[in-house]
Coordinates of C-alpha atoms in Angstrom, one line a residue:
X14 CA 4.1 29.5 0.2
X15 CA 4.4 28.9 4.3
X16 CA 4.5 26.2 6.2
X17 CA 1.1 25.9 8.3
X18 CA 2.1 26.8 11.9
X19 CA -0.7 24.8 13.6
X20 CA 0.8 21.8 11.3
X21 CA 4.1 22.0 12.5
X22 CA 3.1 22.3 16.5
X23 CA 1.1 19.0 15.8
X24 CA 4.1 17.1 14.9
X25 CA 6.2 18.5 17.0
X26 CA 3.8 17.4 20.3
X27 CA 3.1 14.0 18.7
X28 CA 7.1 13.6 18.5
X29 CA 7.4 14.5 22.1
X30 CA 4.4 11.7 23.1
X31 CA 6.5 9.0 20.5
X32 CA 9.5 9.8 22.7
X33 CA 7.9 8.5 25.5
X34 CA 6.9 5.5 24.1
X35 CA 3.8 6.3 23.1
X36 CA 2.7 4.4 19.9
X37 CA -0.4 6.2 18.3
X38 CA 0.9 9.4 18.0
X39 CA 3.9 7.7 16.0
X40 CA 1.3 6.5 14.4
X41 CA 0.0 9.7 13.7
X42 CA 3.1 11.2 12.5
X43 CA 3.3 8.6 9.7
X44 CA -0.1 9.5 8.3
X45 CA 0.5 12.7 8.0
X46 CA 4.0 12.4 6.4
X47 CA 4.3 9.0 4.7
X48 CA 2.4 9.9 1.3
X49 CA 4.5 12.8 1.3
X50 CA 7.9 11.2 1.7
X51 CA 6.4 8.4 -0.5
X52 CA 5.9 10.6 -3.6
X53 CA 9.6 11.7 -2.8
X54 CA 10.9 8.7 -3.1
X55 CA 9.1 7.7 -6.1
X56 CA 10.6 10.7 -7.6
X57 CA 14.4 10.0 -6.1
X58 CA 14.0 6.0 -7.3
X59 CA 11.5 5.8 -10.1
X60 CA 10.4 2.9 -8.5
X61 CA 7.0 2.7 -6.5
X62 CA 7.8 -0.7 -4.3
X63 CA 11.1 0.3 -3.8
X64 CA 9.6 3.6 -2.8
X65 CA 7.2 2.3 -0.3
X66 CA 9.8 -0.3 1.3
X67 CA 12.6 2.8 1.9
X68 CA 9.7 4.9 3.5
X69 CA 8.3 2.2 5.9
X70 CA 12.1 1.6 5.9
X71 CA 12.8 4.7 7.7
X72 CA 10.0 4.6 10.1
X73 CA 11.1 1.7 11.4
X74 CA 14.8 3.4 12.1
X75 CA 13.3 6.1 13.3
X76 CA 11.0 4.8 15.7
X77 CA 14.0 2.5 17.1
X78 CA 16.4 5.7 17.5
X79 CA 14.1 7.7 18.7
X80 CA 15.5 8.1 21.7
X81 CA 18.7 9.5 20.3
X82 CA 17.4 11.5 17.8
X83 CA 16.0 13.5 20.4
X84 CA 13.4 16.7 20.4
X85 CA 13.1 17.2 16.9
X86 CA 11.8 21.3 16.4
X87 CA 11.1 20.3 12.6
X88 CA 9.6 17.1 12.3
X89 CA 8.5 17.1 8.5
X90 CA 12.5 18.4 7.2
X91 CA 13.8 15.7 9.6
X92 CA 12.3 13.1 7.8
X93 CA 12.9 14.2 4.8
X94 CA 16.4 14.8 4.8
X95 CA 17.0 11.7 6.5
X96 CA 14.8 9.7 3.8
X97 CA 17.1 11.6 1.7
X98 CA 20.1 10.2 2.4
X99 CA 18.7 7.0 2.9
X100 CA 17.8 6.8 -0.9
X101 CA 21.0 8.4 -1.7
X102 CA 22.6 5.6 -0.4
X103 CA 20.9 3.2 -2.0
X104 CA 21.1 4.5 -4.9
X105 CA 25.2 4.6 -4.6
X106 CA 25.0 1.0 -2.9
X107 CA 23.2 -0.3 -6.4
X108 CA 25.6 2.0 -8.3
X109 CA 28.5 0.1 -6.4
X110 CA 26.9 -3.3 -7.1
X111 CA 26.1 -2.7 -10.8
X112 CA 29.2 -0.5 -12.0
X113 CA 31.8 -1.0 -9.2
X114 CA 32.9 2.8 -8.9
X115 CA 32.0 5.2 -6.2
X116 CA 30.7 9.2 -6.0
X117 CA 27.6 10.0 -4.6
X118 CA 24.7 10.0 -7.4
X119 CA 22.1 12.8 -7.8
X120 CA 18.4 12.2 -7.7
X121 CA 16.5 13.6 -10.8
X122 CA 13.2 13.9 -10.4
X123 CA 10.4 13.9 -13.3
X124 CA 7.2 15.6 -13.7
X125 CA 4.4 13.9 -14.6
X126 CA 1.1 15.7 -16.6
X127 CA -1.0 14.4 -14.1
X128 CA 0.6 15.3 -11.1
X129 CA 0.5 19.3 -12.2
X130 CA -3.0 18.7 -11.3
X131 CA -5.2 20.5 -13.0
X132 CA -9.1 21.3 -12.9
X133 CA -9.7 23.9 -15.2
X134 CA -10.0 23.8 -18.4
X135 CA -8.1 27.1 -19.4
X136 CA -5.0 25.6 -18.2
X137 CA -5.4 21.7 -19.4
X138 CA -3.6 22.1 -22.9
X139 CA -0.8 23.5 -20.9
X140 CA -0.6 20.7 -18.6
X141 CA 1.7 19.1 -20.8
X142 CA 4.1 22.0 -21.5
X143 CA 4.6 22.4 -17.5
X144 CA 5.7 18.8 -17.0
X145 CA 8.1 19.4 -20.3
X146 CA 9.2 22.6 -18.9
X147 CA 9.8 21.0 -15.1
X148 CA 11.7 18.2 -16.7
X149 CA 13.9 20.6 -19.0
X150 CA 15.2 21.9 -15.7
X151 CA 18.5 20.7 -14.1
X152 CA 18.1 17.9 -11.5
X153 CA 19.0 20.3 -8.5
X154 CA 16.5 22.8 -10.0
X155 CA 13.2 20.5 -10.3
X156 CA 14.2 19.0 -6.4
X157 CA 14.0 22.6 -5.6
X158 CA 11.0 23.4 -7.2
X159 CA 9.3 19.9 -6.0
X160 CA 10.1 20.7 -2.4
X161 CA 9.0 24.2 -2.3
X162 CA 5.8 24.0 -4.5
X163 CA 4.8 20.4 -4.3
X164 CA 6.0 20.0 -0.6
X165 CA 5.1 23.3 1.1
X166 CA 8.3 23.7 2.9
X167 CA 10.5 26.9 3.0
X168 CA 13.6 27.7 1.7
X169 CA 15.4 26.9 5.1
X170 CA 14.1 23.4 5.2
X171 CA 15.0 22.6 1.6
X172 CA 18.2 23.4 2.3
X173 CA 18.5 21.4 5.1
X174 CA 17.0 18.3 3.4
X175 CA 19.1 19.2 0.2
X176 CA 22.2 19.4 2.2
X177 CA 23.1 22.5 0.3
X178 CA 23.2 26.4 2.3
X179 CA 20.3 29.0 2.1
X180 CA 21.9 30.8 -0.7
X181 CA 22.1 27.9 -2.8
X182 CA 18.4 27.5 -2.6
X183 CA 17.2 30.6 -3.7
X184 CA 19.9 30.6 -6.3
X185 CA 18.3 27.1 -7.3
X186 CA 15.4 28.6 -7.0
X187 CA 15.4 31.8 -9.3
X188 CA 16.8 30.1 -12.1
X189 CA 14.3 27.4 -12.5
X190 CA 11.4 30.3 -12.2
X191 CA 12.8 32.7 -14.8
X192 CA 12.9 29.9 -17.3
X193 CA 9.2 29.3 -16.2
X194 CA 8.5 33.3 -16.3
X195 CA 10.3 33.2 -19.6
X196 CA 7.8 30.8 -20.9
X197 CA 5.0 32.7 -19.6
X198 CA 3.9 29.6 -17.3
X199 CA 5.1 31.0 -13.8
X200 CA 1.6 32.1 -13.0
X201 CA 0.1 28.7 -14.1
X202 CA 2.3 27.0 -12.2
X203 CA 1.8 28.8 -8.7
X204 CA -2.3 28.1 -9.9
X205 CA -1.6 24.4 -10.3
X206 CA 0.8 23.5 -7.5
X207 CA -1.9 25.0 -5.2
X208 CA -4.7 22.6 -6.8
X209 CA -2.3 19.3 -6.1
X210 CA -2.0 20.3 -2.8
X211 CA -5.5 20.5 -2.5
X212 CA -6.1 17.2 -4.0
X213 CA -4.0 16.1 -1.7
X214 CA -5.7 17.3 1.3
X215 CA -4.1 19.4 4.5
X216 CA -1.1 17.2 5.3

């Protein structure tokens, strides 16, 4: 699944206009990424408020250091990985508050049903087994499978965001799929991360 090159030249040019000061097409670079980094978070913190706050969060830094951040040639993975460790960071910050001991904590990330959308009927009694599947998976695994499927980006990008190298990724990668090919639900899956996305309309 690509990334939509037309996509990522939009970005890129409102970027270059927010550099400059210009407002609106910050503006426009939130709505087309904050209920994307949104769901993210929700899945990092299990939390939807504290979800929304560490998005709008990072806008706010963002549009501050702008101007040392730069020319950005991948706007969507930028803000990712930098919402990324954001969270990760709050996560370890509570983890410091709460049980005093360091080490940087792993997200895990949960499947819903109803987020492996689905509008046929064939597929709806599996709806279930997907989610229990996707959850079965270790935590590096399902992030993997999240950013690729549910997030369109490439393999590259993930492993910029996952702070992890190409390799890793695809290793990542081909393990949670043969479980799903093992199951017989690979298909299914590739049929249902396509209808989210769709429900979702072109980000």
């Amino acid at each position: 699944m690509g990334i939509n090159p037309l996509h990522t030249d939009q970005l890129q040019h409102w970027w270059l206009l927010a550099l400059e000061g210009d407002t609106r097409a910050f503006h426009s670079i939130h709505g087309e990424l904050f209920r994307g980094l949104y769901d993210y978070a929700v899945k990092l913190l299990q939390d939807g408020q504290l979800a929304d706050d560490a998005v709008q969060e990072l806008f706010v830094k963002v549009w501050v250091k702008r101007g040392v951040i730069g020319p950005l040639q991948k706007v969507k993975p930028y803000f990712f990985t930098a919402l990324r460790r954001q969270v990760l960071n709050q996560l370890r910050n509570r983890r410091l508050r709460e049980m005093r001991i360091g080490g940087l904590p792993r997200p895990d990330i949960d499947f819903s049903p109803e987020e492996v959308f689905v509008r046929n009927e064939e597929y709806l009694s599996l709806q279930a087994k997907i989610a229990d599947l996707l959850n079965e998976l270790p935590k590096r695994q399902k992030e993997v499978i999240y950013l690729h499927y549910f997030e369109e980006m490439d393999y590259t990008q993930i492993a910029e965001v996952m702070r992890i190298n190409y390799q890793s990724v695809l290793n990542l990668t081909q393990k949670a799929l043969r479980k799903l090919r093992s199951a017989g639900l690979l298909s299914i899956l590739l049929s249902l991360s396509a209808l989210y996305l769709s429900s979702q309309g072109v980000r």
